[in-house]
Coordinates of C-alpha atoms in Angstrom, one line a residue:
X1 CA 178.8 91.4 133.9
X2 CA 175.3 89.9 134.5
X3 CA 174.3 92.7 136.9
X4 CA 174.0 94.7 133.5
X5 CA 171.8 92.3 131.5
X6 CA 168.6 93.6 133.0
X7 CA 169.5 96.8 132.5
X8 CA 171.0 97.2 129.3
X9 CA 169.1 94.7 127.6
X10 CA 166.1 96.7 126.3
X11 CA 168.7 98.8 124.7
X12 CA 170.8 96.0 123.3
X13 CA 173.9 96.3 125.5
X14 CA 174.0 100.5 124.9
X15 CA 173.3 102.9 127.7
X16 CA 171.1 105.1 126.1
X17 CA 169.5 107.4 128.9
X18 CA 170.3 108.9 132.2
X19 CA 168.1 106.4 134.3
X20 CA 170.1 103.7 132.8
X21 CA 173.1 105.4 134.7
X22 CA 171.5 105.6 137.9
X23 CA 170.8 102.0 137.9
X24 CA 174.2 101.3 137.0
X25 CA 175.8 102.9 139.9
X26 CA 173.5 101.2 142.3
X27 CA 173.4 97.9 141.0
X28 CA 177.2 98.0 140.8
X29 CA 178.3 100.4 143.0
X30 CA 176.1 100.4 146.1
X31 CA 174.9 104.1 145.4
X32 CA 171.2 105.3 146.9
X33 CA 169.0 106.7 145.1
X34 CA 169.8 110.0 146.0
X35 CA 173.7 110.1 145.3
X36 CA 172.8 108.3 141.9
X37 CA 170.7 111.2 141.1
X38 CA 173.3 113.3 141.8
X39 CA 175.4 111.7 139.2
X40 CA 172.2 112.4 136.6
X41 CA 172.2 115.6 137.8
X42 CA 176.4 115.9 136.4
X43 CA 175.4 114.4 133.0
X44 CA 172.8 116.9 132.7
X45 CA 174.7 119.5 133.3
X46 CA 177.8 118.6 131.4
X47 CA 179.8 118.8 134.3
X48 CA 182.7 116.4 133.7
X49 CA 184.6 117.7 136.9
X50 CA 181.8 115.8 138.9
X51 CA 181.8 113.0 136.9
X52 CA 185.2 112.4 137.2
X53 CA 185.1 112.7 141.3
X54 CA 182.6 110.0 141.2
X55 CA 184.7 107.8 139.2
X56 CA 187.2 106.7 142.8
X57 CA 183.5 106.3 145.1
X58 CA 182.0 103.8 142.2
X59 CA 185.1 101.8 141.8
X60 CA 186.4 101.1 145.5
X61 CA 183.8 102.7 147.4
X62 CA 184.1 105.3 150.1
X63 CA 182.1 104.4 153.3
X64 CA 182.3 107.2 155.1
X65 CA 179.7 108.3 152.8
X66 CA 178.0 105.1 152.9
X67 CA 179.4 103.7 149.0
X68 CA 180.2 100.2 148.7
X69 CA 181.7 100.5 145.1
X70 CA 182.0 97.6 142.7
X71 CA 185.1 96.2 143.9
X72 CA 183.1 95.0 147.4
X73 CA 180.5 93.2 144.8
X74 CA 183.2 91.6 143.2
X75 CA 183.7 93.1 139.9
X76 CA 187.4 94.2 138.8
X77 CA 188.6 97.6 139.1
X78 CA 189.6 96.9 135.9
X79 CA 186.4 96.5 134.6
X80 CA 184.5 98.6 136.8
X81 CA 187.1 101.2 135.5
X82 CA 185.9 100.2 131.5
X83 CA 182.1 100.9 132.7
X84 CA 182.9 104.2 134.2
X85 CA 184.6 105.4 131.2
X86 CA 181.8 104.1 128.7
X87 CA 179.5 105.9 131.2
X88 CA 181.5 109.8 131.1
X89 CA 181.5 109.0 127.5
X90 CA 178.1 108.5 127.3
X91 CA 177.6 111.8 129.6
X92 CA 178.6 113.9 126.4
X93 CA 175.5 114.1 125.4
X94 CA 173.1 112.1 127.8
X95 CA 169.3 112.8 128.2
X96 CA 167.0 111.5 130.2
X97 CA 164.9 108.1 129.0
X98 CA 161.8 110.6 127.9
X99 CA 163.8 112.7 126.1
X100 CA 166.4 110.1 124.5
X101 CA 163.3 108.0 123.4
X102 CA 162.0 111.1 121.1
X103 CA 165.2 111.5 120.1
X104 CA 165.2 108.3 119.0
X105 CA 162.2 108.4 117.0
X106 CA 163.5 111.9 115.4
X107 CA 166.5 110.6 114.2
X108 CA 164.8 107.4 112.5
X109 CA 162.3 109.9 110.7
X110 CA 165.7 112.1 109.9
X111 CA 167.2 108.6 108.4
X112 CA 164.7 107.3 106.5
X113 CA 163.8 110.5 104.7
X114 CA 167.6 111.0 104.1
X115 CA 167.2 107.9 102.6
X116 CA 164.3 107.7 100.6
X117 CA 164.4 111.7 99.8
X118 CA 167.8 112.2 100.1
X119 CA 167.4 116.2 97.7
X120 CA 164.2 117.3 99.4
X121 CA 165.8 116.5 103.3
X122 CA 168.8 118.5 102.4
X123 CA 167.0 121.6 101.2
X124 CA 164.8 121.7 104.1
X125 CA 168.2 121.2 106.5
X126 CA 169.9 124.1 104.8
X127 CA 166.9 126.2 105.1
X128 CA 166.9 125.4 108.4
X129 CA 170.6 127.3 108.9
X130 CA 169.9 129.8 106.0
X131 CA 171.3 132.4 108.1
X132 CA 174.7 130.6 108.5
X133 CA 176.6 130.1 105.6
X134 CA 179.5 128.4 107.4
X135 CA 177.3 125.7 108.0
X136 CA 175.3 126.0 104.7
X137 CA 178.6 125.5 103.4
X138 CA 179.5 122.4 105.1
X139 CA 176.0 120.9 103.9
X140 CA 177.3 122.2 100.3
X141 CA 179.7 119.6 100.9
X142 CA 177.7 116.8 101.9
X143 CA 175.0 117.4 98.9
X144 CA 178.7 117.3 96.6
X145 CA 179.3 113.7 97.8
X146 CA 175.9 112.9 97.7
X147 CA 176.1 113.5 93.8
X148 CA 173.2 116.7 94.4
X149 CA 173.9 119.5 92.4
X150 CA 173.5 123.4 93.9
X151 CA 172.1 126.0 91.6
X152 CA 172.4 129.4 91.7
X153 CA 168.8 131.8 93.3
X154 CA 166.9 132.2 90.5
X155 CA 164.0 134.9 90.6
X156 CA 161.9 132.9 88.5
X157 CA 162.1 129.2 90.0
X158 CA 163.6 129.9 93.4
X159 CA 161.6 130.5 96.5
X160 CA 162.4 132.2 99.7
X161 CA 164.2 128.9 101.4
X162 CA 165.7 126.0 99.3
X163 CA 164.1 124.1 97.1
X164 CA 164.1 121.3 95.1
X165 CA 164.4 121.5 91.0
X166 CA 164.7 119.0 88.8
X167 CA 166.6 116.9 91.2
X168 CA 169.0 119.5 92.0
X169 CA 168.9 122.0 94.7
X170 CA 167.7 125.6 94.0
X171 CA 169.6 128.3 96.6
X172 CA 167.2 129.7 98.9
X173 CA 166.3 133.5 97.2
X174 CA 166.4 135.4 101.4
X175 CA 169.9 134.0 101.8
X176 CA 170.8 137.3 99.8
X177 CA 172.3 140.0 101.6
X178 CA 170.8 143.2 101.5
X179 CA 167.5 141.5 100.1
X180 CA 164.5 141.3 103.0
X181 CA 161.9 139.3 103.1
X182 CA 159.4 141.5 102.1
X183 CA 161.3 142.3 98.7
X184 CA 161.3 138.3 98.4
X185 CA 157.6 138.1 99.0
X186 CA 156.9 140.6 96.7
X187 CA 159.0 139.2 94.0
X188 CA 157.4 135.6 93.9
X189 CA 154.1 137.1 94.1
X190 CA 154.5 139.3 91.3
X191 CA 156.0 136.4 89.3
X192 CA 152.6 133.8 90.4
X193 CA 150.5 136.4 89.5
X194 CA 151.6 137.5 85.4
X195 CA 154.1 135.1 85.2
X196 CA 157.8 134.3 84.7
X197 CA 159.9 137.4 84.4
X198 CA 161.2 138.1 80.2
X199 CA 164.2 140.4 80.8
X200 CA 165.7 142.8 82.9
X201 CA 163.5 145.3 81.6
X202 CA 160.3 143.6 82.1
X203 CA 161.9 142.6 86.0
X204 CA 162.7 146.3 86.4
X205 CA 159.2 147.8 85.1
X206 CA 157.2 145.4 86.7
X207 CA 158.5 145.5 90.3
X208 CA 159.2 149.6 90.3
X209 CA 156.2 150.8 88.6
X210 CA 153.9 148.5 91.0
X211 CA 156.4 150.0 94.2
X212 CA 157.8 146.6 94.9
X213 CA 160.7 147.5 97.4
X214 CA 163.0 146.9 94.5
X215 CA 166.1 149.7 95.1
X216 CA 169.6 149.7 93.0
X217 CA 171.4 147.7 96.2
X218 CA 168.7 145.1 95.9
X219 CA 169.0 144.8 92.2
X220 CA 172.5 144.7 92.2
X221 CA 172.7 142.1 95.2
X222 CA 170.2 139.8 92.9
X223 CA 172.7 140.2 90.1
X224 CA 176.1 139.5 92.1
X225 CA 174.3 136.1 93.5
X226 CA 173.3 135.3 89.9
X227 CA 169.4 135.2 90.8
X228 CA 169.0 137.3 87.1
X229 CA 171.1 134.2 85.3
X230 CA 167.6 134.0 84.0
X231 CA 166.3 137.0 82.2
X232 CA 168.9 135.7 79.0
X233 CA 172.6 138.2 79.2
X234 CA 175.8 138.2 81.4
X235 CA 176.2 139.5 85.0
X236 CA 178.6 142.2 83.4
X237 CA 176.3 143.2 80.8
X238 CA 173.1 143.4 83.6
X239 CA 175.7 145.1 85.6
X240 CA 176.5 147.5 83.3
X241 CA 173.2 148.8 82.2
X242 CA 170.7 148.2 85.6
X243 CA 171.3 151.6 87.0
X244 CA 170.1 154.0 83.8
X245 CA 167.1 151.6 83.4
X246 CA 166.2 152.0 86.7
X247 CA 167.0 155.9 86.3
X248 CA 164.7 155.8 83.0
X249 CA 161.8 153.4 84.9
X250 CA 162.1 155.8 87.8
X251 CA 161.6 159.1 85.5
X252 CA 159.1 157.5 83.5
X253 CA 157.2 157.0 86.9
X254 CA 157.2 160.2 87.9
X255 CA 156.0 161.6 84.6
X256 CA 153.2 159.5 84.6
X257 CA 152.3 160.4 88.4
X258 CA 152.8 164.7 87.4
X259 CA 150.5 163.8 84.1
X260 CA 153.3 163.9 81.5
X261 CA 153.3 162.0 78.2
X262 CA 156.3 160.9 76.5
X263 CA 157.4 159.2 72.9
X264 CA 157.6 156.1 74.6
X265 CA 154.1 156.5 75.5
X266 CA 152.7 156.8 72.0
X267 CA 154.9 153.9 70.6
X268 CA 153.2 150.7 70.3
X269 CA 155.0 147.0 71.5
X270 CA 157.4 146.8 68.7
X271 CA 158.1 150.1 68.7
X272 CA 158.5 150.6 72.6
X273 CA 161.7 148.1 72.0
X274 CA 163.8 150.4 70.4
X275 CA 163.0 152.7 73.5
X276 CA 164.8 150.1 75.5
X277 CA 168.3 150.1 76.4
X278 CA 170.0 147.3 74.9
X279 CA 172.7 145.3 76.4
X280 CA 176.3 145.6 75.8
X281 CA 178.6 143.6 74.3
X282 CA 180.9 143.2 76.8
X283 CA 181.2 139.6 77.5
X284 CA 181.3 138.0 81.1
X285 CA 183.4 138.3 84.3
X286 CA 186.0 135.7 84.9
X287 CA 185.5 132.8 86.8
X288 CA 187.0 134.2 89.7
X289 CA 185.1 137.8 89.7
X290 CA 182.1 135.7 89.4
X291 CA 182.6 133.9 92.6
X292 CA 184.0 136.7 94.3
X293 CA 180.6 138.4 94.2
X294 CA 178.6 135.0 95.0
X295 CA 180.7 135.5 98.6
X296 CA 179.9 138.9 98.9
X297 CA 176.4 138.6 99.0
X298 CA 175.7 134.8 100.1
X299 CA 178.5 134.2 101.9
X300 CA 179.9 131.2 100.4
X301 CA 180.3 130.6 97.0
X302 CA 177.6 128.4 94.5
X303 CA 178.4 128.3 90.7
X304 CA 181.9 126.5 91.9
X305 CA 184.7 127.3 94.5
X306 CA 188.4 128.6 94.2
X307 CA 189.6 125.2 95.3
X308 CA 187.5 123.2 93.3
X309 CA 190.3 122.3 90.8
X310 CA 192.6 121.6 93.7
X311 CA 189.9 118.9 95.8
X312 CA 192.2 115.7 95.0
X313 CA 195.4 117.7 96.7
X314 CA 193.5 119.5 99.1
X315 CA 192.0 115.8 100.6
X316 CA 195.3 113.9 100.4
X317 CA 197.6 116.6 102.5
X318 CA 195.0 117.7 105.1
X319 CA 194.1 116.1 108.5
X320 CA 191.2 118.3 109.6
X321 CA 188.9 120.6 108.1
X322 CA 187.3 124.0 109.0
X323 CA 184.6 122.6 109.8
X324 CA 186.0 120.5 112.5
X325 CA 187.3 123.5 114.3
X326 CA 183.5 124.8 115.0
X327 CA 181.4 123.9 118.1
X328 CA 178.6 121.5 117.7
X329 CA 175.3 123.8 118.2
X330 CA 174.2 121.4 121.1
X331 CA 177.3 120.0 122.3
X332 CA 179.0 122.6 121.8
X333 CA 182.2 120.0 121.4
X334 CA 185.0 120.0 118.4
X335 CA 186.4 117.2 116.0
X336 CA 189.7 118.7 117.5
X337 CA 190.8 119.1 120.6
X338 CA 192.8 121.7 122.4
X339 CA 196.6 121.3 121.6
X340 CA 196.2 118.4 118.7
X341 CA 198.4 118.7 115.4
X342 CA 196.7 119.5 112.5
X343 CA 196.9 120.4 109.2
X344 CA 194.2 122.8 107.0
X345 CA 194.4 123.5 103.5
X346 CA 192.7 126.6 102.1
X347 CA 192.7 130.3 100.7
X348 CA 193.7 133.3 103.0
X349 CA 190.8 135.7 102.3
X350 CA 192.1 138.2 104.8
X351 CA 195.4 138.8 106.3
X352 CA 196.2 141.5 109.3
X353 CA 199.7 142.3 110.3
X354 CA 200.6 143.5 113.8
X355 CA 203.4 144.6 115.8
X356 CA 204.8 143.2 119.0
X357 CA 205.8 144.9 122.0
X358 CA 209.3 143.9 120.9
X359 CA 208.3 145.2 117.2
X360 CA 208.4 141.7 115.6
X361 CA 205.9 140.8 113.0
X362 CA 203.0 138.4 113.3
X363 CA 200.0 138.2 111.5
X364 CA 196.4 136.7 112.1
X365 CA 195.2 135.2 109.0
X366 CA 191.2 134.4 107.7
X367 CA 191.6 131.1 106.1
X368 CA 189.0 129.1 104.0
X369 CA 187.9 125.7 102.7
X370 CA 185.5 124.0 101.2
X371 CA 183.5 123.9 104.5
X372 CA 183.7 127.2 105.8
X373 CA 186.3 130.0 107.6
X374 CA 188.4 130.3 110.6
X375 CA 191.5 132.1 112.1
X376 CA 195.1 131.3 112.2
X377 CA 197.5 132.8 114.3
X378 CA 201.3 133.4 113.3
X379 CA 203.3 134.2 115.6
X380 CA 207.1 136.3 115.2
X381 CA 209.3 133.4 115.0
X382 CA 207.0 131.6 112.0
X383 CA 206.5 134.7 110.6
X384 CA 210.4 135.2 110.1
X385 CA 210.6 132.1 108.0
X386 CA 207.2 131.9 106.2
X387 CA 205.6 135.1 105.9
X388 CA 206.3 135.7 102.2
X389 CA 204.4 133.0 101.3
X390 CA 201.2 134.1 103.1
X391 CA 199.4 136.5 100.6
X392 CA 195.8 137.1 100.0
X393 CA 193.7 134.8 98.1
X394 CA 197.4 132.0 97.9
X395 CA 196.3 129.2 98.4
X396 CA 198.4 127.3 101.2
X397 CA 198.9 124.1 103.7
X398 CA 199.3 125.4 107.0
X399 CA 200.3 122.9 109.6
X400 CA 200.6 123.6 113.6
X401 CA 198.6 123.3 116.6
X402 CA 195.2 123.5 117.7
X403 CA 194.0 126.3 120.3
X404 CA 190.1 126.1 121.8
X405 CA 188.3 128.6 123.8
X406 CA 185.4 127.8 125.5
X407 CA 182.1 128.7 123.4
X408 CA 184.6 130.0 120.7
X409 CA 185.6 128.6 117.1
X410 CA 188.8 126.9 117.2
X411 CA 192.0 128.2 115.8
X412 CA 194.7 127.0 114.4
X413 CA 198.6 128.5 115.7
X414 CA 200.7 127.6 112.6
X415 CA 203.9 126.6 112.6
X416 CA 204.7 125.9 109.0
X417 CA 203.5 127.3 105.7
X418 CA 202.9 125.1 102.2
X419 CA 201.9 126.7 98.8
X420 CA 199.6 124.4 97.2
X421 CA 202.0 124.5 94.3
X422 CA 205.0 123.9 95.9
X423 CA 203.7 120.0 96.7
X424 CA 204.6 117.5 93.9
X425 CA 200.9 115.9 92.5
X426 CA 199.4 114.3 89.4
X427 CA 197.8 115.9 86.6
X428 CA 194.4 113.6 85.1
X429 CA 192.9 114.4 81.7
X430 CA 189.8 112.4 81.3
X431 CA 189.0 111.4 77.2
X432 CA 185.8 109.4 76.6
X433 CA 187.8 107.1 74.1
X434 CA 190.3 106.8 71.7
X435 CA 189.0 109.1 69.2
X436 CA 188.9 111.8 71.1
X437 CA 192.4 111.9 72.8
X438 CA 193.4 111.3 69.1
X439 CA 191.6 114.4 68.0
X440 CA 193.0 116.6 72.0
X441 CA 196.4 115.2 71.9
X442 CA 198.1 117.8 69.6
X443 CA 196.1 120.7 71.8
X444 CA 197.4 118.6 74.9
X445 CA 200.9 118.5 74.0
X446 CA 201.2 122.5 73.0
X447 CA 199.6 123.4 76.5
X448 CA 202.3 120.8 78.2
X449 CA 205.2 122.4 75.9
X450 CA 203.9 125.9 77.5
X451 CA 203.6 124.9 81.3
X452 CA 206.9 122.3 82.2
X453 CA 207.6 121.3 85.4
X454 CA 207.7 118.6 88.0
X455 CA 204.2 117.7 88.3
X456 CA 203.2 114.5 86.4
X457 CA 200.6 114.0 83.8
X458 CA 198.8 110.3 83.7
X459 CA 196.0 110.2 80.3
X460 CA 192.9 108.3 81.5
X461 CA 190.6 106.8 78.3
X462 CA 187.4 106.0 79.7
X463 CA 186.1 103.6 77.2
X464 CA 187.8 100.9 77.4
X465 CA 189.6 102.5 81.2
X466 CA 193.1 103.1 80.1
X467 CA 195.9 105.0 81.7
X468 CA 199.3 106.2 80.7
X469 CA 201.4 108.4 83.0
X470 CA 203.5 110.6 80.3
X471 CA 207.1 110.4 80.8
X472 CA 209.0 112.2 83.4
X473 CA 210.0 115.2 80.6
X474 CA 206.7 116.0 79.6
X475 CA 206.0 117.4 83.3
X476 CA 204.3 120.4 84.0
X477 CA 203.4 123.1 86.4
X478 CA 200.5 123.1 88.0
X479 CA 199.4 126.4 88.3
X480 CA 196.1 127.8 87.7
X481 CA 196.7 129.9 84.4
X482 CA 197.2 125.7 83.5
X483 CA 194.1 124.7 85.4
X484 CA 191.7 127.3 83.5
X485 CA 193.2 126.4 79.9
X486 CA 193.1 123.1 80.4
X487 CA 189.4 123.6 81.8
X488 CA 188.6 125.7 78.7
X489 CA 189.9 123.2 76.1
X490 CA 188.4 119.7 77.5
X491 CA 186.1 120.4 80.1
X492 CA 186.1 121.2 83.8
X493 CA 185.1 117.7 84.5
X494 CA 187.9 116.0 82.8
X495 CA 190.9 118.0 84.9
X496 CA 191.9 116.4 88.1
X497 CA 194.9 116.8 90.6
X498 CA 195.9 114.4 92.4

């Protein structure tokens, strides 16, 4: 209507603060300036219920109370109706015009250095929730699409927060658990003064003969987060041997404090190596150990994910993410809403079984994604027909409905149970060109020959883009044992599911 040009036309047809509102509802409505306060005063306080009450008073008045309402100034209930519900849609998250115009100018700064500095924003925003790892997680997952690769903490490029190396992003070292700040402080200093660390023995002598902070808990945090990636062996083999050379550091300490000499003290720098315990040959943990300990102590996993091989499946069978089931921090409103169908896809990392009053089962599982954790209830009667398949670490669809709380994460009360290799997909192998599938096809085949099953396998050439979906015999089974050979013989990168 024309009574809204003047109003909305600074703002190009958007109500974008609180005042805008109050004009509304006295240019169309009839309100005073009082009642229309009263109405800011709702927004502001979130309180729909008011809001709502209003809605009857601004449409058809109410003159006992001295409203007009629109429909005595000629507009339609229909469309006064259409204003009043872009209006408690707007009340969401309304501010007034003081606060809504810095707002404003915060989110264009946010934009353009998105834009222009899309690596550098990003480590500064997950700095900024370092202490969260549900929501570093879910930022994981943006820097993913974004094509910005994580890296592990790092004691000798990392600093306390996220930063930015080499166009990647470096994991912020304090994110550690068990590690404070002061053991942080002390490690980067140590490393600015006399340089980068060599070795777990030069790490270890440095920081405990100068009584850096550094105990075995931090040490073997720093390991388990793959911050010691650096200092040149395996986190098995610095697992395996950081204790005695902290034992042998320590002793040698003490000796030096009570006056003591020792061989190792008359050797000189070559000799002194043979002093040193070597490392072990005993390889590296598996993939899975590996992430298992980046959860433990960050909270989320870095060098990869458990359902990283599983991402084409994972997006075409869900409808909402874990991350859609946590409050926004200032809203504090969901993607879902209470009582919507929905289905997550994940990996139950913990699993409780209780007993009714009635003594029927249910369970109340921990389920994660690629975006963070949440709970799922199962009741007796799903239970019954579904509980076998819900075993730690399986990987599973779960499909039911959503149940909010107020100032609570979301849950999800599932109704139906799907093993992630129960549902029929695609297999992808990438090859650069000809030559090469000519030179994988005979490994290709033998690893087909060992896995059959239902799931299809389509050959993509890169160069020139060819595809060929193998015929319906030469299925396989997707499983993971399939997964990690195929990942071992051509690459990570050139096994997809779809």
């Amino acid at each position: 209507p024309p009574l809204l040009e003047p109003i909305l036309s600074v703002t190009y047809g958007c109500i974008v603060d609180q005042e805008q509102v109050m004009q509304i509802v006295r240019e169309l409505g009839g309100y005073t300036l009082g009642r229309s306060d009263l109405v800011r005063r709702a927004m502001s306080k979130k309180k729909q219920k008011v809001m709502e009450q209003e809605r009857r008073n601004f449409i058809y008045g109410n003159p006992e109370e001295g409203v007009p309402g629109c429909i005595a100034k000629g507009i339609g209930a229909d469309v006064a109706s259409h204003i009043y519900d872009t209006m408690m849609d707007f009340a969401k998250y309304a501010f007034n015009k003081s606060h809504a115009a810095c707002y404003a100018v915060v989110a264009y700064q946010t934009a353009w250095l998105k834009y222009y500095y899309p690596t550098e924003f990003m480590a500064a925003l997950m700095t900024s929730v370092i202490d969260f790892p549900n929501k570093v997680a879910g930022y994981i997952l943006t820097c993913r699409s974004m094509g910005i690769k994580l890296l592990p903490p790092d004691i000798n490029e990392g600093e306390a927060g996220f930063s930015v190396s080499g166009g990647a992003i470096r994991y912020g070292l304090t994110a550690i658990k068990g590690v404070g700040r002061p053991v942080i402080d002390a490690v980067i200093r140590e490393r600015n003064e006399r340089g980068p660390f060599r070795d777990l023995h030069d790490f270890l002598s440095r920081m405990i003969l100068k009584d850096r902070e550094v105990n075995k808990r931090v040490v073997e945090n720093f390991i388990k987060a793959g911050a010691l990636d650096c200092l040149g062996a395996t986190r098995k083999q610095l697992m395996s041997v950081y204790m005695r050379m902290m034992d042998d550091l320590s002793s040698s300490k003490k000796n030096d404090m009570a006056g003591q000499m020792s061989l190792f003290d008359f050797a000189d720098e070559e000799e002194k190596k043979d002093y040193i315990i070597s490392m072990p040959d005993v390889g590296e943990y598996t993939k899975e150990m590996k992430l298992a300990f980046e959860k433990e102590v960050l909270g989320i996993y870095v060098s990869g994910h458990p359902l990283e091989d599983y991402m084409g499946i994972w997006k075409n069978h869900i409808t909402n993410r874990v991350a859609d089931f946590i409050p926004d921090e200032e809203t504090g409103e969901t993607v879902v809403n209470d009582g919507d169908r929905a289905v997550i896809g994940g990996m139950i990392s913990a699993k409780k079984v209780k007993y009714t009053k009635n003594n029927k089962v249910m369970a109340f599982l921990d389920v994660e994604d690629m975006t963070g954790t949440m709970e799922v209830i199962v009741f007796p009667n799903t239970y019954e027909k579904e509980g076998a398949k819900l075993t730690e670490d399986g990987k599973v669809f779960l499909s039911g409905r959503v149940s909010l709380e107020e100032e609570r994460d979301g849950k999800l009360i599932c109704e139906k149970v799907t093993l992630f290799d129960e549902v029929p997909r695609k297999l992808w192998i990438r090859f650069e060109d000809p030559e090469a599938w000519k030179k994988g096809q005979k490994d290709l085949m033998e690893i087909i020959n060992e896995h059959g099953g239902r799931d299809k396998v389509v050959i993509f050439i890169a160069n020139p883009r060819l595809r060929k979906e193998l015929p319906a015999g030469m299925g396989v089974r997707a499983d993971e044992s399939l997964i990690r050979k195929l990942a071992d013989r051509f690459g990570s990168g050139n096994v997809v599911f779809t």
